[in-house]
PDB file of C-alpha atoms and ligand atoms in Angstrom:
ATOM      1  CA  UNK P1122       0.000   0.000   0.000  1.00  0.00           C
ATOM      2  CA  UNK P1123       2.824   2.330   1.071  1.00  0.00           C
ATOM      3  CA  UNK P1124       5.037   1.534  -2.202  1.00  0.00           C
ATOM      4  CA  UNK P1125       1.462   2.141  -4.164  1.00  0.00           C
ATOM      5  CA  UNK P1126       0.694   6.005  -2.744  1.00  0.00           C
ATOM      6  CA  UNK P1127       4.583   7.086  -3.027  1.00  0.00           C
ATOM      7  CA  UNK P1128       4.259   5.099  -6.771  1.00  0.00           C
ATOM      8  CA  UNK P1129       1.127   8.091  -7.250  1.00  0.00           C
ATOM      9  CA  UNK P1130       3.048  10.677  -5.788  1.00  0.00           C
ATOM     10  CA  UNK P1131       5.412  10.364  -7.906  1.00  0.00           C
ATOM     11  CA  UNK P1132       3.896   9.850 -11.675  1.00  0.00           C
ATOM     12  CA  UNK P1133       0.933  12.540 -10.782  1.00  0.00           C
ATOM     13  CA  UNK P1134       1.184  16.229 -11.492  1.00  0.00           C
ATOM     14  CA  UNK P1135       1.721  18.614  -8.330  1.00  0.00           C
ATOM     15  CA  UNK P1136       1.374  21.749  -9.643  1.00  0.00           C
ATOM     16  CA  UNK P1137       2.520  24.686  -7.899  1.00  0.00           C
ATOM     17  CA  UNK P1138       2.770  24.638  -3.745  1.00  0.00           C
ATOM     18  CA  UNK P1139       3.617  27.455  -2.169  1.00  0.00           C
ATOM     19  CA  UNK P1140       4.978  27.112   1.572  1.00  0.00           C
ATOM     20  CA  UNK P1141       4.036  30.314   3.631  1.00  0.00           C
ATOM     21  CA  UNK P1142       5.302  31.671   6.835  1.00  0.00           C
ATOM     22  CA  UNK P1143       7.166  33.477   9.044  1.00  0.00           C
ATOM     23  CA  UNK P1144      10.890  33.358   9.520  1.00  0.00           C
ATOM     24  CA  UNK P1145      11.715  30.067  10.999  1.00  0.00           C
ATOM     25  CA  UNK P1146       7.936  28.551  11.042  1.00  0.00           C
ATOM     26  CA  UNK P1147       9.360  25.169   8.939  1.00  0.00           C
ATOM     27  CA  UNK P1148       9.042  26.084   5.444  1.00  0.00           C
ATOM     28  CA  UNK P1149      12.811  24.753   4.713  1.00  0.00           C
ATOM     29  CA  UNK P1150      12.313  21.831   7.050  1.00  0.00           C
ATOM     30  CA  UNK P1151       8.785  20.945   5.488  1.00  0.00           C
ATOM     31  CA  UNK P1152       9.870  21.515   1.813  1.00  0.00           C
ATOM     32  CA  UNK P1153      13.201  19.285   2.146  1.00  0.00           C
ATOM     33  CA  UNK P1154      10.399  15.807   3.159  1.00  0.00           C
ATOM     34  CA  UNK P1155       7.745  17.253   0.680  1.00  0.00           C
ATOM     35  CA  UNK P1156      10.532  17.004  -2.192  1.00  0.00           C
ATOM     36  CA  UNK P1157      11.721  12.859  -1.749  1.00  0.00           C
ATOM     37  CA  UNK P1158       7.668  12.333  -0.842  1.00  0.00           C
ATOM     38  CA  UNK P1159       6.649  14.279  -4.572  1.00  0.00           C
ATOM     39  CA  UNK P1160       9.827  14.185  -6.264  1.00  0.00           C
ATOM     40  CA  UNK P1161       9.592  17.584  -7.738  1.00  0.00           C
ATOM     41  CA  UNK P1162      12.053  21.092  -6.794  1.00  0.00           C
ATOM     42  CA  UNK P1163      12.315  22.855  -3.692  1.00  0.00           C
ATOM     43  CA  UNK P1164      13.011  26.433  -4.770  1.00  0.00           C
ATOM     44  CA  UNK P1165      13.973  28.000  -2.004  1.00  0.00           C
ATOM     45  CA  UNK P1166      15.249  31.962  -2.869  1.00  0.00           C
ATOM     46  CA  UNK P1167      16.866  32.368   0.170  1.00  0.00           C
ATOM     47  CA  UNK P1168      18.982  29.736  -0.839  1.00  0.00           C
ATOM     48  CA  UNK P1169      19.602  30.657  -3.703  1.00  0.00           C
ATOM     49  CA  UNK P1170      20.041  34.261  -2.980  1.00  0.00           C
ATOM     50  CA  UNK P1171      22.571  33.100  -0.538  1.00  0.00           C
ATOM     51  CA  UNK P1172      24.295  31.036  -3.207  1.00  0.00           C
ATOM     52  CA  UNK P1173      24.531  34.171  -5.144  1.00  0.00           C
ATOM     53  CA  UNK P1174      26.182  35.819  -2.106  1.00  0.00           C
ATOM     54  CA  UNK P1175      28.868  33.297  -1.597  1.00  0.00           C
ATOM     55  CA  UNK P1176      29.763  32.720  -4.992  1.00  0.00           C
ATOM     56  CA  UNK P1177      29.918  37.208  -5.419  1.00  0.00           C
ATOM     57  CA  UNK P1178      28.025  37.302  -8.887  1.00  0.00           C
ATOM     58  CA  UNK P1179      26.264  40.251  -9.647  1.00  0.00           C
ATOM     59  CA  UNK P1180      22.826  39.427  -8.480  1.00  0.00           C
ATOM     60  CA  UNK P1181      24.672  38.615  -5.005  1.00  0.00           C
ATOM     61  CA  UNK P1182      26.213  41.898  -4.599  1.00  0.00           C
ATOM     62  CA  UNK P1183      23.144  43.458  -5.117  1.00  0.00           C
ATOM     63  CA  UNK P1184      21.031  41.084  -2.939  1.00  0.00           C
ATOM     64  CA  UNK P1185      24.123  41.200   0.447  1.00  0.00           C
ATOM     65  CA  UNK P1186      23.009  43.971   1.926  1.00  0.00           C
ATOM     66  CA  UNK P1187      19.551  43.577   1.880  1.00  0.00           C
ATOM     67  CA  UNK P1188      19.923  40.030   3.370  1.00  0.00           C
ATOM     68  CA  UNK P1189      22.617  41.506   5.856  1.00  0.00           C
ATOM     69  CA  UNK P1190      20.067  44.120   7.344  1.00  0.00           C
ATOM     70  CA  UNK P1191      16.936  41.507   7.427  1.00  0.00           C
ATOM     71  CA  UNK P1192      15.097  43.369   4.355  1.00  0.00           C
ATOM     72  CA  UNK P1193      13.618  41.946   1.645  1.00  0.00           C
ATOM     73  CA  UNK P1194      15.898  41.716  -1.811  1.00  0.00           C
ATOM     74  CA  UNK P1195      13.424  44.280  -4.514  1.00  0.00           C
ATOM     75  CA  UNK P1196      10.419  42.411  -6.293  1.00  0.00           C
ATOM     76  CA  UNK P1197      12.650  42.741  -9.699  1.00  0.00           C
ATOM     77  CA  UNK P1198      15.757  40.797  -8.642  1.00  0.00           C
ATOM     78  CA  UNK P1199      13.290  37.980  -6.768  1.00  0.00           C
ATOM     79  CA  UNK P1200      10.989  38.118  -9.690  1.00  0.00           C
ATOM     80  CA  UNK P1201      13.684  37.545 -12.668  1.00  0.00           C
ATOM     81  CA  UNK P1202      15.420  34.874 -10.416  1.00  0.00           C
ATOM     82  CA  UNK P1203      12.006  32.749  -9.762  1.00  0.00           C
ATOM     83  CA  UNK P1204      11.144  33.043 -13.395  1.00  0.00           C
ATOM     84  CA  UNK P1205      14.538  31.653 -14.771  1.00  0.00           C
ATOM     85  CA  UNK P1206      14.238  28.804 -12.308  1.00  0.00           C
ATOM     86  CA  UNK P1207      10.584  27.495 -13.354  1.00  0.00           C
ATOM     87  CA  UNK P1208      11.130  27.437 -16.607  1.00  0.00           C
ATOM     88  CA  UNK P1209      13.651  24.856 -16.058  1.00  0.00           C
ATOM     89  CA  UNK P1210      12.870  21.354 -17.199  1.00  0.00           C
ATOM     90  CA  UNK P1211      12.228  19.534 -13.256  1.00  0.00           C
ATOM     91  CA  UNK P1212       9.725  22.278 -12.334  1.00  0.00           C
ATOM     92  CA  UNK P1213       7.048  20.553 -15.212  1.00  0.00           C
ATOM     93  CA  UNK P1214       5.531  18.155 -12.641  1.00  0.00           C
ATOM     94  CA  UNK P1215       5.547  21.280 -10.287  1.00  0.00           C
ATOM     95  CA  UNK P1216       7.340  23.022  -7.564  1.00  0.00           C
ATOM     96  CA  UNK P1217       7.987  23.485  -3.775  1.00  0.00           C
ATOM     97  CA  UNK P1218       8.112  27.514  -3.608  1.00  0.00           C
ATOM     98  CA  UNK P1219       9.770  28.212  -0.285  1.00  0.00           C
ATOM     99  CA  UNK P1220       9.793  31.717   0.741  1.00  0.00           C
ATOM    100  CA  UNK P1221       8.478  32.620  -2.340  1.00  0.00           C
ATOM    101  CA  UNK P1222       6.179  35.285  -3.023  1.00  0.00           C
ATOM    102  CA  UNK P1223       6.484  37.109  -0.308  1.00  0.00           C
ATOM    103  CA  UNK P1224       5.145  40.832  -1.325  1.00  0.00           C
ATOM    104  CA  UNK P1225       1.607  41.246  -3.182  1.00  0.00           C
ATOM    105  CA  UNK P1226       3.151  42.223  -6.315  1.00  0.00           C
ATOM    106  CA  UNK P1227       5.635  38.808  -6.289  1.00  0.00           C
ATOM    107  CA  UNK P1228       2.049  36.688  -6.114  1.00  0.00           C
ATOM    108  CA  UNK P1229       0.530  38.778  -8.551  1.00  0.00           C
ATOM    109  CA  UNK P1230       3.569  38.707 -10.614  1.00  0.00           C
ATOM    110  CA  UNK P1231       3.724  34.530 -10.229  1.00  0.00           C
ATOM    111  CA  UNK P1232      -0.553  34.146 -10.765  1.00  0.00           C
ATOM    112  CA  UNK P1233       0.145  35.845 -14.466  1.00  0.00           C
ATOM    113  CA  UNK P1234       3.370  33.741 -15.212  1.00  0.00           C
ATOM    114  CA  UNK P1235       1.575  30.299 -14.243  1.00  0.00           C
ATOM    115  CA  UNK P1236      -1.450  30.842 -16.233  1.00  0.00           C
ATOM    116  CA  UNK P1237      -0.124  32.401 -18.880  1.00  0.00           C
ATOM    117  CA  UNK P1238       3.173  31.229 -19.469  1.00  0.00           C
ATOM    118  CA  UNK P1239       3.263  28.005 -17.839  1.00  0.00           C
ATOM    119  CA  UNK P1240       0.967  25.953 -16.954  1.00  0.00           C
ATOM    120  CA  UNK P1241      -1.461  26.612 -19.872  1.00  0.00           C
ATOM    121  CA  UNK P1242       1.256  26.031 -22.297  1.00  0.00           C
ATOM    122  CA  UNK P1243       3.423  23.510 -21.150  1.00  0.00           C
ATOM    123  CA  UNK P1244       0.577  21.484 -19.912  1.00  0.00           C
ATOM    124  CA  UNK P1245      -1.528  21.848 -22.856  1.00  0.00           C
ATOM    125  CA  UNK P1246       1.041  20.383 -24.747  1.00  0.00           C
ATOM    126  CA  UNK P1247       1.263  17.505 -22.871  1.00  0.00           C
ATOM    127  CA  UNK P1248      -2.497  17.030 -23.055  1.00  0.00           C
ATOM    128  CA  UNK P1249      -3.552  17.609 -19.512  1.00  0.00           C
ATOM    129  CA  UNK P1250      -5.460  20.215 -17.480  1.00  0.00           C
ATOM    130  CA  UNK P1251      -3.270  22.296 -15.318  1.00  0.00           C
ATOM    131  CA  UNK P1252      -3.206  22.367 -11.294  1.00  0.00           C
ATOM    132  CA  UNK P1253      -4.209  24.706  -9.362  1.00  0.00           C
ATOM    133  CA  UNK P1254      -1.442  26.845  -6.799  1.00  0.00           C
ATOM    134  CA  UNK P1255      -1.727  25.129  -3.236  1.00  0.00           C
ATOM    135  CA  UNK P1256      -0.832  27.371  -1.006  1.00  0.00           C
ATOM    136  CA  UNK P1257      -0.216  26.534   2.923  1.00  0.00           C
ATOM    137  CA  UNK P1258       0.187  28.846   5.887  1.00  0.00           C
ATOM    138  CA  UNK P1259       2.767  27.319   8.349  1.00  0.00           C
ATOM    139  CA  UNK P1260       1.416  28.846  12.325  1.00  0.00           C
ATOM    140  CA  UNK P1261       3.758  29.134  14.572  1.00  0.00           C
ATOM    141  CA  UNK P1262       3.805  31.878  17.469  1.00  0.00           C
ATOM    142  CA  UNK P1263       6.272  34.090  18.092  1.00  0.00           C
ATOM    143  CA  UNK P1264       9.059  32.867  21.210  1.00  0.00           C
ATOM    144  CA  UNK P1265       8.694  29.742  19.638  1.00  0.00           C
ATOM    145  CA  UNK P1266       9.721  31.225  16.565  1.00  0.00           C
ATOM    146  CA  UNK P1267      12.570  33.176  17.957  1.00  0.00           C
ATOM    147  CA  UNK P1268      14.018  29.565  19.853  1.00  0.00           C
ATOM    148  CA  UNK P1269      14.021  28.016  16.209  1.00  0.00           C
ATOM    149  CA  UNK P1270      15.653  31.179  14.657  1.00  0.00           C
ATOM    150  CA  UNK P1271      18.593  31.548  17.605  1.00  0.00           C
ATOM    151  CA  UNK P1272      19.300  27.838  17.303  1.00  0.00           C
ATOM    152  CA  UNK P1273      19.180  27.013  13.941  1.00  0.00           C
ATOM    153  CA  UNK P1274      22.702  25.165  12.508  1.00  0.00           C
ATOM    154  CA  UNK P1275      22.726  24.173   8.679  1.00  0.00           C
ATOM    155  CA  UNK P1276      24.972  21.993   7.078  1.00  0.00           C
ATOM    156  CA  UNK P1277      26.881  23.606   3.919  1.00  0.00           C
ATOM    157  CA  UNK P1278      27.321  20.597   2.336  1.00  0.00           C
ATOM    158  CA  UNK P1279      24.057  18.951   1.799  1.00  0.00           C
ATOM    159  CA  UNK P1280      21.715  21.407   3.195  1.00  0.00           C
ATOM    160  CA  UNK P1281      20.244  19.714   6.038  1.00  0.00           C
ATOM    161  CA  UNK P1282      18.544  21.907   8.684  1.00  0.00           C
ATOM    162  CA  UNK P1283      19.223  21.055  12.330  1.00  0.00           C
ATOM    163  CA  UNK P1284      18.237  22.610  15.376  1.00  0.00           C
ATOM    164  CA  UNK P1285      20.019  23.094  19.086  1.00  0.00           C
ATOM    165  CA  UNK P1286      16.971  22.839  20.666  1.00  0.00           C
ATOM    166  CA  UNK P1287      14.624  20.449  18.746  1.00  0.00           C
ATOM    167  CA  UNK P1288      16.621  18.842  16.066  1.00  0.00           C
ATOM    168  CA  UNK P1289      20.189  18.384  17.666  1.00  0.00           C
ATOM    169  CA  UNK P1290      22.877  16.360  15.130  1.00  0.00           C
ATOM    170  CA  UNK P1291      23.375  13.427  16.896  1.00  0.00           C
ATOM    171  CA  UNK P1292      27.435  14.767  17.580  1.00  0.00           C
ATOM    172  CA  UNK P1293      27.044  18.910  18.197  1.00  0.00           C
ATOM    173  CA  UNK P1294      28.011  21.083  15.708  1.00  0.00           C
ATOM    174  CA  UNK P1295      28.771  18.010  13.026  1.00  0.00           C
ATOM    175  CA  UNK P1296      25.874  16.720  10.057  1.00  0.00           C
ATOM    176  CA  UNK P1297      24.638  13.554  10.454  1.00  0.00           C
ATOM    177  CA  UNK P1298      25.274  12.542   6.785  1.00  0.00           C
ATOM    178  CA  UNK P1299      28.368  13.573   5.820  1.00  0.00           C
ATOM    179  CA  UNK P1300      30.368  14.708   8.721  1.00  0.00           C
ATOM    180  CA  UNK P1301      30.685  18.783   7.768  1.00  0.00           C
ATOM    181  CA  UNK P1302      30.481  21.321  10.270  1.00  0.00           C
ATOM    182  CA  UNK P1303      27.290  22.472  10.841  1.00  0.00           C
ATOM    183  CA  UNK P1304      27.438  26.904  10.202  1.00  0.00           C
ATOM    184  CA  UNK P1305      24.980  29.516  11.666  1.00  0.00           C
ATOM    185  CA  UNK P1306      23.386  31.855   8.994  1.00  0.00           C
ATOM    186  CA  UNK P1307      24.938  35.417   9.331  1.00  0.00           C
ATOM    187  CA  UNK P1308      20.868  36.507   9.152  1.00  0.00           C
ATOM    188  CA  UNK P1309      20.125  34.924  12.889  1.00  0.00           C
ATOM    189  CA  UNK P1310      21.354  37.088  14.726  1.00  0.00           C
ATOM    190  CA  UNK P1311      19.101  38.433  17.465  1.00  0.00           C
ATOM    191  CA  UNK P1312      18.917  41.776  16.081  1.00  0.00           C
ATOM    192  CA  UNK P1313      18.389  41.222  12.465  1.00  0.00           C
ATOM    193  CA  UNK P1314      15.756  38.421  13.685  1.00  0.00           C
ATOM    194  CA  UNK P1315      14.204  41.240  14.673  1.00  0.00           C
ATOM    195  CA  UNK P1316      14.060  43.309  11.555  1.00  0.00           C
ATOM    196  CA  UNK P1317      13.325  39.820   9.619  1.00  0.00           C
ATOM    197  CA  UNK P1318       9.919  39.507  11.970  1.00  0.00           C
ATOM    198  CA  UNK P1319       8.758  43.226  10.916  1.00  0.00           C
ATOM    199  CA  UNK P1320       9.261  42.858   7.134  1.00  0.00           C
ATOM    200  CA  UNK P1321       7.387  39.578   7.325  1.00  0.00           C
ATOM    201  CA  UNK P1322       4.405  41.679   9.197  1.00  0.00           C
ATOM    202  CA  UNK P1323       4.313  44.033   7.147  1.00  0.00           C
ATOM    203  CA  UNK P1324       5.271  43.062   3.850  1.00  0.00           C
ATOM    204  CA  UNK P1325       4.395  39.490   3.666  1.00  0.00           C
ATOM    205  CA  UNK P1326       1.275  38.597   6.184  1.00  0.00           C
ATOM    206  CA  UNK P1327      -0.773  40.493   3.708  1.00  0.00           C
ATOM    207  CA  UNK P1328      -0.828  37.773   1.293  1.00  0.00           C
ATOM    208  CA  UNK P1329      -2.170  36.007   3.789  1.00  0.00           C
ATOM    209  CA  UNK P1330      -5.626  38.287   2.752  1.00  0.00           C
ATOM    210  CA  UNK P1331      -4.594  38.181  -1.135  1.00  0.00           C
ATOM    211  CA  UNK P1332      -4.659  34.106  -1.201  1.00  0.00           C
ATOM    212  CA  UNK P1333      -7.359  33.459   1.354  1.00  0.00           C
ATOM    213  CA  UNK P1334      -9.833  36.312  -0.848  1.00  0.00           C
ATOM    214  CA  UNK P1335      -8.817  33.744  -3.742  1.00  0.00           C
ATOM    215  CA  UNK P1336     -10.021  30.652  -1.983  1.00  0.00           C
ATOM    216  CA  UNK P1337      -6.440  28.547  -1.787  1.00  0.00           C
ATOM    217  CA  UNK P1338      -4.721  29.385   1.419  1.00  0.00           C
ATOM    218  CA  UNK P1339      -4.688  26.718   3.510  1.00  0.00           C
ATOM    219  CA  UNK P1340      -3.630  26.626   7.820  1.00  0.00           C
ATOM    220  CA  UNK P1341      -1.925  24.085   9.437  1.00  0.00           C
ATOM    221  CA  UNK P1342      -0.372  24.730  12.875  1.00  0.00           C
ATOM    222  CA  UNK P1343       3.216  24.561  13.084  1.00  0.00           C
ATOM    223  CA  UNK P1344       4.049  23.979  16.141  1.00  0.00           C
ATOM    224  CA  UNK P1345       3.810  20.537  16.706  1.00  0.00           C
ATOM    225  CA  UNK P1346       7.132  18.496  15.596  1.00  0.00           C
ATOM    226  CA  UNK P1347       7.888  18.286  11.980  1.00  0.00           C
ATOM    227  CA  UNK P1348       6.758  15.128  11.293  1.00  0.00           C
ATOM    228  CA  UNK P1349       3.352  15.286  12.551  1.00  0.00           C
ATOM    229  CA  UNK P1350       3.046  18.510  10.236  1.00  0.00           C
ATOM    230  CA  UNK P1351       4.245  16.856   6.886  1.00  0.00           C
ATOM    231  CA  UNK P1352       1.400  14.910   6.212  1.00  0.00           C
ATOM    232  CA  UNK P1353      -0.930  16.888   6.639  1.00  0.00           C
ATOM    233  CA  UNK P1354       0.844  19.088   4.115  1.00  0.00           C
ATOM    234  CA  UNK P1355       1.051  16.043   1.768  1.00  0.00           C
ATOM    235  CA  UNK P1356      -2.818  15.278   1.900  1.00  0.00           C
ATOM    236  CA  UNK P1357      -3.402  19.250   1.051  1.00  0.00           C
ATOM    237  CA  UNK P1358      -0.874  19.124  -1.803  1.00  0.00           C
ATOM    238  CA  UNK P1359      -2.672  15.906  -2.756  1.00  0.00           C
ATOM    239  CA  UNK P1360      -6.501  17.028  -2.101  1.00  0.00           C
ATOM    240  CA  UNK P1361      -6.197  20.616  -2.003  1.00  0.00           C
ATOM    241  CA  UNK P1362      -7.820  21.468  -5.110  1.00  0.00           C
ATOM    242  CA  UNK P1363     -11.120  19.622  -4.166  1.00  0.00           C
ATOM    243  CA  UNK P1364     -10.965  21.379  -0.460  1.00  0.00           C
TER     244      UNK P1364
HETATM  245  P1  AP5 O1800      14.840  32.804   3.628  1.00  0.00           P
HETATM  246  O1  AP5 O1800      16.027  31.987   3.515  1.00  0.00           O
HETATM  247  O2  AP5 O1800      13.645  32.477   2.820  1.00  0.00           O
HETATM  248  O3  AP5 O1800      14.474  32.926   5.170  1.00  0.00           O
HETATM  249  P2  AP5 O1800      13.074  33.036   5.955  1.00  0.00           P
HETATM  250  O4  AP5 O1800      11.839  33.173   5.191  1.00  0.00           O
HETATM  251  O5  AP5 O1800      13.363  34.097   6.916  1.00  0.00           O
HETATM  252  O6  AP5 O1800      12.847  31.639   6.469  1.00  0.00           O
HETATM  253  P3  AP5 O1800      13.859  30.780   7.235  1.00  0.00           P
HETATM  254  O7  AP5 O1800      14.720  30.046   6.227  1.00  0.00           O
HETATM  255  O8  AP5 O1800      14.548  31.571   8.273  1.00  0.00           O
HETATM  256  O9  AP5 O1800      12.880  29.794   8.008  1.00  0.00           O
HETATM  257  P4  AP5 O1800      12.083  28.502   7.556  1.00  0.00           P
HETATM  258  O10 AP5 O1800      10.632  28.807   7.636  1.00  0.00           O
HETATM  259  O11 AP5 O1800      12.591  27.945   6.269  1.00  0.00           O
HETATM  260  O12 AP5 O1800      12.455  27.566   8.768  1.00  0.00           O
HETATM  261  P5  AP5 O1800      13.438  26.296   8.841  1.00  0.00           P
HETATM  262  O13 AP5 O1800      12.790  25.129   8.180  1.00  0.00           O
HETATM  263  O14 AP5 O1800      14.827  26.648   8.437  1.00  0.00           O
HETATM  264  O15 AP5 O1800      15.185  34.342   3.289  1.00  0.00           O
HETATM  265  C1  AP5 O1800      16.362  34.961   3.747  1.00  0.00           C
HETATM  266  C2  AP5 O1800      16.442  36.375   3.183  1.00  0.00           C
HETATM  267  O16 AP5 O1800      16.496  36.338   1.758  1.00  0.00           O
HETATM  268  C3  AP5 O1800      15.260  37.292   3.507  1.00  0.00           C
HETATM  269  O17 AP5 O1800      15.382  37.904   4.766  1.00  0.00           O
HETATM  270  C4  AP5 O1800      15.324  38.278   2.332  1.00  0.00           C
HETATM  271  O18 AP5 O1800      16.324  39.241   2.540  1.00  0.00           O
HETATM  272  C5  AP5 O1800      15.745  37.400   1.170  1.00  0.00           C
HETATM  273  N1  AP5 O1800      14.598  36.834   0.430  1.00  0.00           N
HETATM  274  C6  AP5 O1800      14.296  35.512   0.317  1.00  0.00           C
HETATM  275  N2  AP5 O1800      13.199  35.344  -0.420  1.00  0.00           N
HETATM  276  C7  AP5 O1800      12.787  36.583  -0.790  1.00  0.00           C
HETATM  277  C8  AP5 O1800      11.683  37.061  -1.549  1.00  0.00           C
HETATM  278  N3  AP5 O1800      10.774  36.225  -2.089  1.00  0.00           N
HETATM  279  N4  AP5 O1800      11.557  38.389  -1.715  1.00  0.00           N
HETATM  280  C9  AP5 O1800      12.456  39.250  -1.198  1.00  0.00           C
HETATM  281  N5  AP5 O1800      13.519  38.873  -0.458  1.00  0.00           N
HETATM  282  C10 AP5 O1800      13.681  37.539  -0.250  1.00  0.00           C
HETATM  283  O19 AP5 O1800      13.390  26.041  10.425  1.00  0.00           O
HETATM  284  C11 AP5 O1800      13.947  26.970  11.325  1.00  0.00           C
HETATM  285  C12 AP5 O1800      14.509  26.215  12.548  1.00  0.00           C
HETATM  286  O20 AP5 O1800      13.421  25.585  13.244  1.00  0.00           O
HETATM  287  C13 AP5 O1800      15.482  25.080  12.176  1.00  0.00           C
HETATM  288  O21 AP5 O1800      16.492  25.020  13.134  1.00  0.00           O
HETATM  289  C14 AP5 O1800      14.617  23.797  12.237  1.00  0.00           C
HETATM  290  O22 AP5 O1800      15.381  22.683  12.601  1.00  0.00           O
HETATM  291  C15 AP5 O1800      13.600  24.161  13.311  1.00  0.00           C
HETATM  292  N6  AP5 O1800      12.277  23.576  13.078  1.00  0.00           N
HETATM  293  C16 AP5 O1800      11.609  23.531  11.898  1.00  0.00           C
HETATM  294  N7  AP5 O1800      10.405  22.965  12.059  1.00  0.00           N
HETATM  295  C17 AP5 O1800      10.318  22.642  13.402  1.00  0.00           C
HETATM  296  C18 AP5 O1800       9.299  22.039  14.202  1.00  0.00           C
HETATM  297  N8  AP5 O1800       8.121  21.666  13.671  1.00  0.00           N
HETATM  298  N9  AP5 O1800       9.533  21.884  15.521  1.00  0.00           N
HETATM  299  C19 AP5 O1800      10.714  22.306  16.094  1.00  0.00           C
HETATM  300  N10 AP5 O1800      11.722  22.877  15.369  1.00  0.00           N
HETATM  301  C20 AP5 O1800      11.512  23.049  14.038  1.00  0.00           C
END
């Protein structure tokens, strides 16, 4: 039975999900299980905004300071990034967006790209009907929030996310999979935590409105461990068009 639903996950389109939250409510954490469960993309633009920092391209040196101060990078550079990644060939089965849109103009912005440009088109072609965006609300309150912020350790080497507090490695400081040492991201820092928290008030929660007034937000409560939140994800990803 198990090898027959992950069998479905895998052949079946997923369409666009979009993971939205707060700063450290699980979007990374849920999107890295969602990916082996679906088999489709994460596309995560903090990470690869970050990416862009490290490596110093252009993009990056525009993006730093932003990042640095706890801002959000403009629509434009988010935008132009997003849309080169879709259109690659993995994304046609769909997508795990993970911190992305966050303003009213990026969703606006990524409503006229998928109907226009994407679904219609590439699905069309290969005969089926297109799938609606899914998009779920992560809830988490705030000290919790700040704990899983102030103790988060990620592993440059294969990405996992690990936590001090809730998800310790199993040796401190060193990944469980391939041995590197775990690095704290130069953005969780107490004070630009802080400025993180306002941006998402007032930039982001009012998609929250913009996706709810278009029937396909969806709430599950984050703060329960990961695992019991997953699924539930999974069955809205699944069933969330005939919610
Ligand atoms: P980004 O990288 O997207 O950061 P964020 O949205 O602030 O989200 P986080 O990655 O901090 O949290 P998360 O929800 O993924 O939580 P995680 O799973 O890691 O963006 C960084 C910056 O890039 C922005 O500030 C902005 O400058 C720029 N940017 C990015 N996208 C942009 C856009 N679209 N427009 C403009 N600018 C943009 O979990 C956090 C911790 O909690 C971990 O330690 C984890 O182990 C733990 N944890 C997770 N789930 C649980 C659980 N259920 N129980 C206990 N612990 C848990």
């Amino acid at each position: 039975m198990q090898a027959e639903t992950t069998t479905a996950k895998k052949t079946s389109q997923v369409g666009a999900v979009i993971l939205f939250g707060p700063p450290g409510a699980g979007k990374g954490t849920q999107a890295k299980q969602l990916i082996q469960m679906f088999q489709v993309p994460q596309i995560s633009t903090g990470d690869i905004l970050r990416d862009n920092v490290a490596r110093g391209t252009e993009l990056g040196k525009k993006a730093k300071e932003c990042m640095a101060s706890g801002a959000l990078v403009s629509d434009e550079i988010v935008c132009g990034m997003v849309s080169d990644r879709l259109r690659q060939e993995d994304c046609a089965r769909g997508f795990i967006l993970d911190g992305f849109p966050r303003t009213v103009p990026q969703a606006e912005w990524l409503d006229t790209l998928l109907q226009e440009e994407f679904f219609q088109k590439r699905h069309a072609r290969a005969g089926a009907t297109g799938v609606p965006q899914v998009v779920v609300s992560i809830v988490v309150e705030y000290n919790q929030l700040l704990q899983r912020l102030t103790g988060r350790r990620t592993c440059p080497t294969c990405g996992r996310i690990y936590n001090v507090h809730f998800q310790p490695p199993r040796v401190a400081d060193v990944c469980d999979v391939d041995g590197s040492r775990l690095e704290t991201r130069r953005d969780d820092r107490e004070e630009v935590i802080v400025e993180r928290l306002k941006a998402y008030e007032e930039q982001t929660l009012p998609l929250a409105k913009y996706y709810r007034g278009k029937g396909r937000l969806f709430e599950v409560d984050g703060n329960r461990p990961a695992d019991a939140i997953v699924g539930e994800i999974a069955s809205l990803i699944e069933h969330g068009d005939r919610l």
